[in-house]
CSV table of C-alpha atoms in Angstrom, one decimal:
chain,number,residue,atom,x,y,z
A,1,MET,CA,0.0,0.0,0.0
A,2,PRO,CA,1.5,3.4,-1.0
A,3,ASP,CA,2.8,5.6,1.8
A,4,ALA,CA,0.2,8.4,2.5
A,5,SER,CA,3.0,11.0,3.2
A,6,ALA,CA,4.6,10.2,-0.2
A,7,ILE,CA,1.3,10.7,-2.0
A,8,VAL,CA,0.8,14.0,-0.2
A,9,THR,CA,4.3,15.1,-1.1
A,10,PHE,CA,3.9,14.1,-4.7
A,11,LEU,CA,0.6,16.0,-5.0
A,12,ALA,CA,2.0,19.1,-3.4
A,13,ILE,CA,5.0,19.1,-5.8
A,14,ALA,CA,2.6,18.5,-8.7
A,15,LEU,CA,0.4,21.4,-7.6
A,16,LEU,CA,3.4,23.7,-7.1
A,17,LEU,CA,4.7,22.8,-10.5
A,18,MET,CA,1.3,23.5,-12.1
A,19,ILE,CA,1.1,26.9,-10.4
A,20,MET,CA,4.6,27.8,-11.6
A,21,LEU,CA,4.0,26.7,-15.1
A,22,SER,CA,0.6,28.5,-15.3
A,23,PHE,CA,2.2,31.7,-14.0
A,24,ALA,CA,5.1,31.5,-16.5
A,25,PHE,CA,2.7,30.7,-19.4
A,26,GLY,CA,0.3,33.5,-18.4
A,27,THR,CA,3.0,36.0,-18.0
A,28,GLN,CA,4.4,35.3,-21.4
A,29,TRP,CA,0.9,35.4,-22.9
A,30,ASN,CA,0.3,38.8,-21.4
A,31,ILE,CA,3.7,40.1,-22.6
A,32,ARG,CA,2.8,39.0,-26.1
A,33,LYS,CA,-0.6,40.6,-25.8
A,34,GLY,CA,0.8,43.8,-24.4
A,35,ASN,CA,3.5,44.1,-27.1
A,36,ALA,CA,0.9,43.5,-29.8
A,37,ARG,CA,-1.2,46.3,-28.5
A,38,LEU,CA,1.8,48.6,-28.4
A,39,ARG,CA,2.8,47.8,-31.9
A,40,TRP,CA,-0.8,48.5,-33.0
A,41,LEU,CA,-0.7,51.9,-31.2
A,42,GLN,CA,2.9,52.9,-32.2
A,43,PRO,CA,2.1,54.6,-35.6
A,44,ALA,CA,-0.3,57.0,-34.0
A,45,LEU,CA,1.7,58.1,-31.0
A,46,PRO,CA,3.6,60.9,-32.8
A,47,VAL,CA,0.3,62.8,-32.9
A,48,LEU,CA,0.5,63.0,-29.1
A,49,GLY,CA,4.2,63.5,-28.6
A,50,GLU,CA,7.6,62.8,-30.2
A,51,ARG,CA,9.0,60.4,-27.6
A,52,THR,CA,7.7,58.0,-25.0
A,53,THR,CA,9.0,56.2,-21.9
A,54,LEU,CA,7.8,52.6,-21.4
A,55,ARG,CA,7.5,50.5,-18.3
A,56,TRP,CA,5.7,47.3,-17.3
A,57,LEU,CA,3.8,47.4,-14.0
A,58,GLY,CA,3.8,43.7,-13.1
A,59,SER,CA,2.7,41.5,-16.0
A,60,SER,CA,-0.8,43.0,-16.5
A,61,VAL,CA,-0.1,46.7,-17.1
A,62,VAL,CA,2.2,48.4,-19.5
A,63,GLN,CA,2.5,52.2,-19.2
A,64,LEU,CA,3.6,54.7,-21.8
A,65,ASP,CA,4.4,58.3,-20.7
A,66,LEU,CA,4.6,60.9,-23.5
A,67,VAL,CA,7.7,63.1,-23.2
A,68,GLU,CA,7.0,66.7,-24.1
A,69,PRO,CA,3.5,66.1,-25.5
A,70,ARG,CA,2.1,68.2,-28.2
A,71,ASP,CA,-0.5,71.0,-27.7
A,72,PRO,CA,-3.1,71.0,-26.3
A,73,PHE,CA,-1.7,68.4,-23.9
A,74,ARG,CA,0.4,69.1,-20.9
A,75,GLU,CA,0.8,65.4,-19.8
A,76,VAL,CA,-0.3,62.2,-21.5
A,77,THR,CA,-0.2,58.6,-20.2
A,78,VAL,CA,-1.4,55.6,-22.1
A,79,MET,CA,-1.8,52.3,-20.3
A,80,VAL,CA,-2.5,48.8,-21.7
A,81,VAL,CA,-4.4,47.0,-19.0
A,82,LEU,CA,-4.5,43.3,-19.5
A,83,GLU,CA,-6.4,40.5,-17.8
A,84,PRO,CA,-4.5,38.7,-15.0
A,85,ARG,CA,-3.7,35.6,-17.1
A,86,ASP,CA,-0.7,34.7,-14.9
A,87,VAL,CA,-3.0,33.8,-12.0
A,88,PRO,CA,-5.7,31.4,-13.3
A,89,LEU,CA,-8.1,31.6,-10.3
A,90,LEU,CA,-7.8,35.4,-10.2
A,91,TRP,CA,-8.3,35.5,-14.0
A,92,LEU,CA,-11.5,33.4,-13.7
A,93,PHE,CA,-13.0,35.8,-11.1
A,94,ALA,CA,-11.8,38.9,-13.0
A,95,ARG,CA,-13.5,37.7,-16.2
A,96,ALA,CA,-16.7,36.8,-14.3
A,97,GLY,CA,-16.6,40.4,-13.1
A,98,GLY,CA,-16.3,41.8,-16.6
A,99,ARG,CA,-12.6,42.5,-16.8
A,100,ARG,CA,-11.1,42.5,-20.3
A,101,ASP,CA,-8.0,43.9,-22.0
A,102,MET,CA,-8.4,47.6,-22.5
A,103,LEU,CA,-6.6,50.8,-23.2
A,104,ILE,CA,-6.6,53.8,-20.8
A,105,LEU,CA,-5.6,57.3,-21.8
A,106,ARG,CA,-5.2,60.0,-19.2
A,107,ALA,CA,-4.3,63.5,-20.2
A,108,SER,CA,-3.9,66.9,-18.6
A,109,LEU,CA,-4.5,69.8,-20.9
A,110,ARG,CA,-2.6,73.1,-21.0
A,111,ARG,CA,-5.9,74.8,-20.4
A,112,ALA,CA,-8.4,73.2,-18.0
A,113,PRO,CA,-11.8,72.5,-19.5
A,114,ARG,CA,-14.9,74.3,-18.2
A,115,LEU,CA,-17.0,71.3,-18.8
A,116,GLU,CA,-17.3,68.2,-16.5
A,117,VAL,CA,-18.8,65.0,-17.9
A,118,GLU,CA,-18.9,61.4,-16.9
A,119,ALA,CA,-20.1,58.8,-19.4
A,120,VAL,CA,-19.9,55.1,-18.5
A,121,ALA,CA,-21.0,52.0,-20.4
A,122,ALA,CA,-22.9,49.3,-18.6
A,123,GLY,CA,-20.0,46.8,-18.9
A,124,ALA,CA,-17.3,49.1,-17.5
A,125,TRP,CA,-15.4,47.6,-14.5
A,126,ILE,CA,-13.5,50.8,-13.5
A,127,LYS,CA,-15.7,53.6,-12.3
A,128,ALA,CA,-15.0,57.2,-11.3
A,129,SER,CA,-13.6,57.8,-7.8
A,130,ASP,CA,-16.3,60.4,-7.4
A,131,ASP,CA,-19.0,58.2,-8.9
A,132,GLU,CA,-21.6,59.0,-6.2
A,133,GLU,CA,-21.1,62.8,-6.8
A,134,VAL,CA,-21.4,62.5,-10.6
A,135,ALA,CA,-24.6,60.5,-10.2
A,136,THR,CA,-26.2,63.6,-8.9
A,137,TRP,CA,-25.4,65.7,-12.0
A,138,PRO,CA,-28.1,66.1,-14.6
A,139,ALA,CA,-28.3,63.3,-17.1
A,140,ILE,CA,-27.4,64.1,-20.7
A,141,SER,CA,-28.4,62.3,-23.9
A,142,PHE,CA,-26.0,59.6,-25.0
A,143,PRO,CA,-26.4,56.6,-27.3
A,144,ASN,CA,-27.4,53.1,-26.3
A,145,ASP,CA,-27.1,52.1,-22.6
A,146,ILE,CA,-24.6,54.7,-21.7
A,147,ARG,CA,-25.1,56.5,-18.4
A,148,ALA,CA,-23.9,60.0,-18.9
A,149,THR,CA,-24.1,63.1,-16.7
A,150,ALA,CA,-22.7,66.6,-16.8
A,151,VAL,CA,-22.4,69.5,-14.3
A,152,PRO,CA,-25.4,71.8,-14.2
A,153,GLY,CA,-25.2,74.6,-16.8
A,154,SER,CA,-23.0,72.8,-19.2
A,155,ASP,CA,-22.8,74.3,-22.7
A,156,PRO,CA,-25.0,72.1,-25.0
A,157,ALA,CA,-22.5,72.5,-27.9
A,158,SER,CA,-19.6,71.2,-25.8
A,159,VAL,CA,-21.8,68.3,-24.6
A,160,ALA,CA,-22.6,67.5,-28.2
A,161,ALA,CA,-18.9,67.5,-29.1
A,162,VAL,CA,-18.3,64.9,-26.3
A,163,ARG,CA,-21.1,62.7,-27.5
A,164,ARG,CA,-19.7,62.8,-31.1
A,165,ALA,CA,-16.3,61.9,-29.7
A,166,TRP,CA,-17.8,58.9,-27.9
A,167,GLU,CA,-19.5,57.7,-31.1
A,168,ARG,CA,-16.3,58.1,-33.2
A,169,LEU,CA,-14.3,56.2,-30.6
A,170,ALA,CA,-16.9,53.4,-30.5
A,171,THR,CA,-16.6,53.0,-34.2
A,172,ALA,CA,-12.8,53.1,-34.2
A,173,SER,CA,-12.3,50.6,-31.3
A,174,GLY,CA,-13.8,47.5,-29.8
A,175,GLY,CA,-16.1,49.7,-27.6
A,176,VAL,CA,-15.8,52.6,-25.2
A,177,TRP,CA,-16.2,51.9,-21.5
A,178,ARG,CA,-15.7,55.3,-20.0
A,179,LEU,CA,-15.1,58.9,-21.0
A,180,SER,CA,-14.4,61.3,-18.2
A,181,ILE,CA,-13.8,65.1,-18.3
A,182,ARG,CA,-12.9,67.1,-15.3
A,183,ARG,CA,-11.7,70.6,-14.4
A,184,THR,CA,-9.0,69.1,-12.2
A,185,VAL,CA,-6.3,66.8,-13.5
A,186,PRO,CA,-6.5,64.4,-15.2
A,187,HIS,CA,-8.7,66.6,-17.3
A,188,LEU,CA,-9.5,63.8,-19.8
A,189,GLU,CA,-9.7,60.1,-19.3
A,190,VAL,CA,-10.8,57.5,-21.9
A,191,HIS,CA,-11.2,53.7,-21.3
A,192,LEU,CA,-11.8,51.6,-24.4
A,193,ARG,CA,-11.5,48.0,-25.7
A,194,PRO,CA,-9.0,47.3,-28.4
A,195,SER,CA,-10.5,46.6,-31.8
A,196,SER,CA,-10.9,42.9,-32.7
A,197,ASP,CA,-9.6,43.8,-36.1
A,198,PRO,CA,-5.8,43.9,-36.0
A,199,GLY,CA,-5.8,46.0,-39.2
A,200,ALA,CA,-8.0,48.8,-37.6
A,201,PRO,CA,-6.1,52.1,-37.9
A,202,PRO,CA,-5.1,53.5,-34.5
A,203,MET,CA,-5.0,57.0,-35.9
A,204,LYS,CA,-8.8,57.1,-35.8
A,205,VAL,CA,-8.7,56.6,-32.0
A,206,VAL,CA,-5.8,59.1,-31.4
A,207,ASP,CA,-7.2,61.7,-33.8
A,208,THR,CA,-10.6,61.6,-32.0
A,209,ILE,CA,-9.0,62.1,-28.6
A,210,ARG,CA,-6.8,64.9,-29.9
A,211,ASP,CA,-9.8,66.6,-31.5
A,212,LEU,CA,-11.8,66.3,-28.3
A,213,ALA,CA,-8.9,67.8,-26.3
A,214,VAL,CA,-8.7,70.7,-28.7
A,215,GLU,CA,-12.5,71.3,-28.4
A,216,LEU,CA,-12.3,71.2,-24.6
A,217,SER,CA,-9.4,73.7,-24.5
A,218,ARG,CA,-11.5,76.1,-26.5
A,219,ALA,CA,-14.7,75.7,-24.4
């Protein structure tokens, strides 16, 4: 009859080996995914700034900081946020909670916008830190199931420009999850899903964000 302690030891070693292999495989998978997203985005980055610095934050986030960004931007950060594929159990729970790969762009403008807007899709898993406050703002008209609010007294033309930007981004990407505009930094924040079409031009996404930033700087 097999020794019980030997069986336990064997199972423990097998489990540890499985965890290590899944972590290594998931990490490499995420690195490939992240690098693919960066290669897709690379041709459009000169619209935002001439140079970037890149760093990985663990294996699930890669961050690009624009050096000396172009007008109307003062600071621009682009993050590729990936599913936690390196930890299978966490990945399972994350996917059940709606987490998917996405791009986040945060920008501070040289001139703060007068408008404040929060637009969030039903599937978004990152909400505003001041979500309770923005829920008290008057609702504004947005397409589909988007919950959108703006500070009282917002200029209708500026709100319409934000709505058009959302629609353009939705067409150019795999879907917009959040568009946030604030008078305090970061002035502009966009969360969107990458397009499922690897041939989709990234310039449409970046041009839309730049055009919106220009409009907000004028408002």
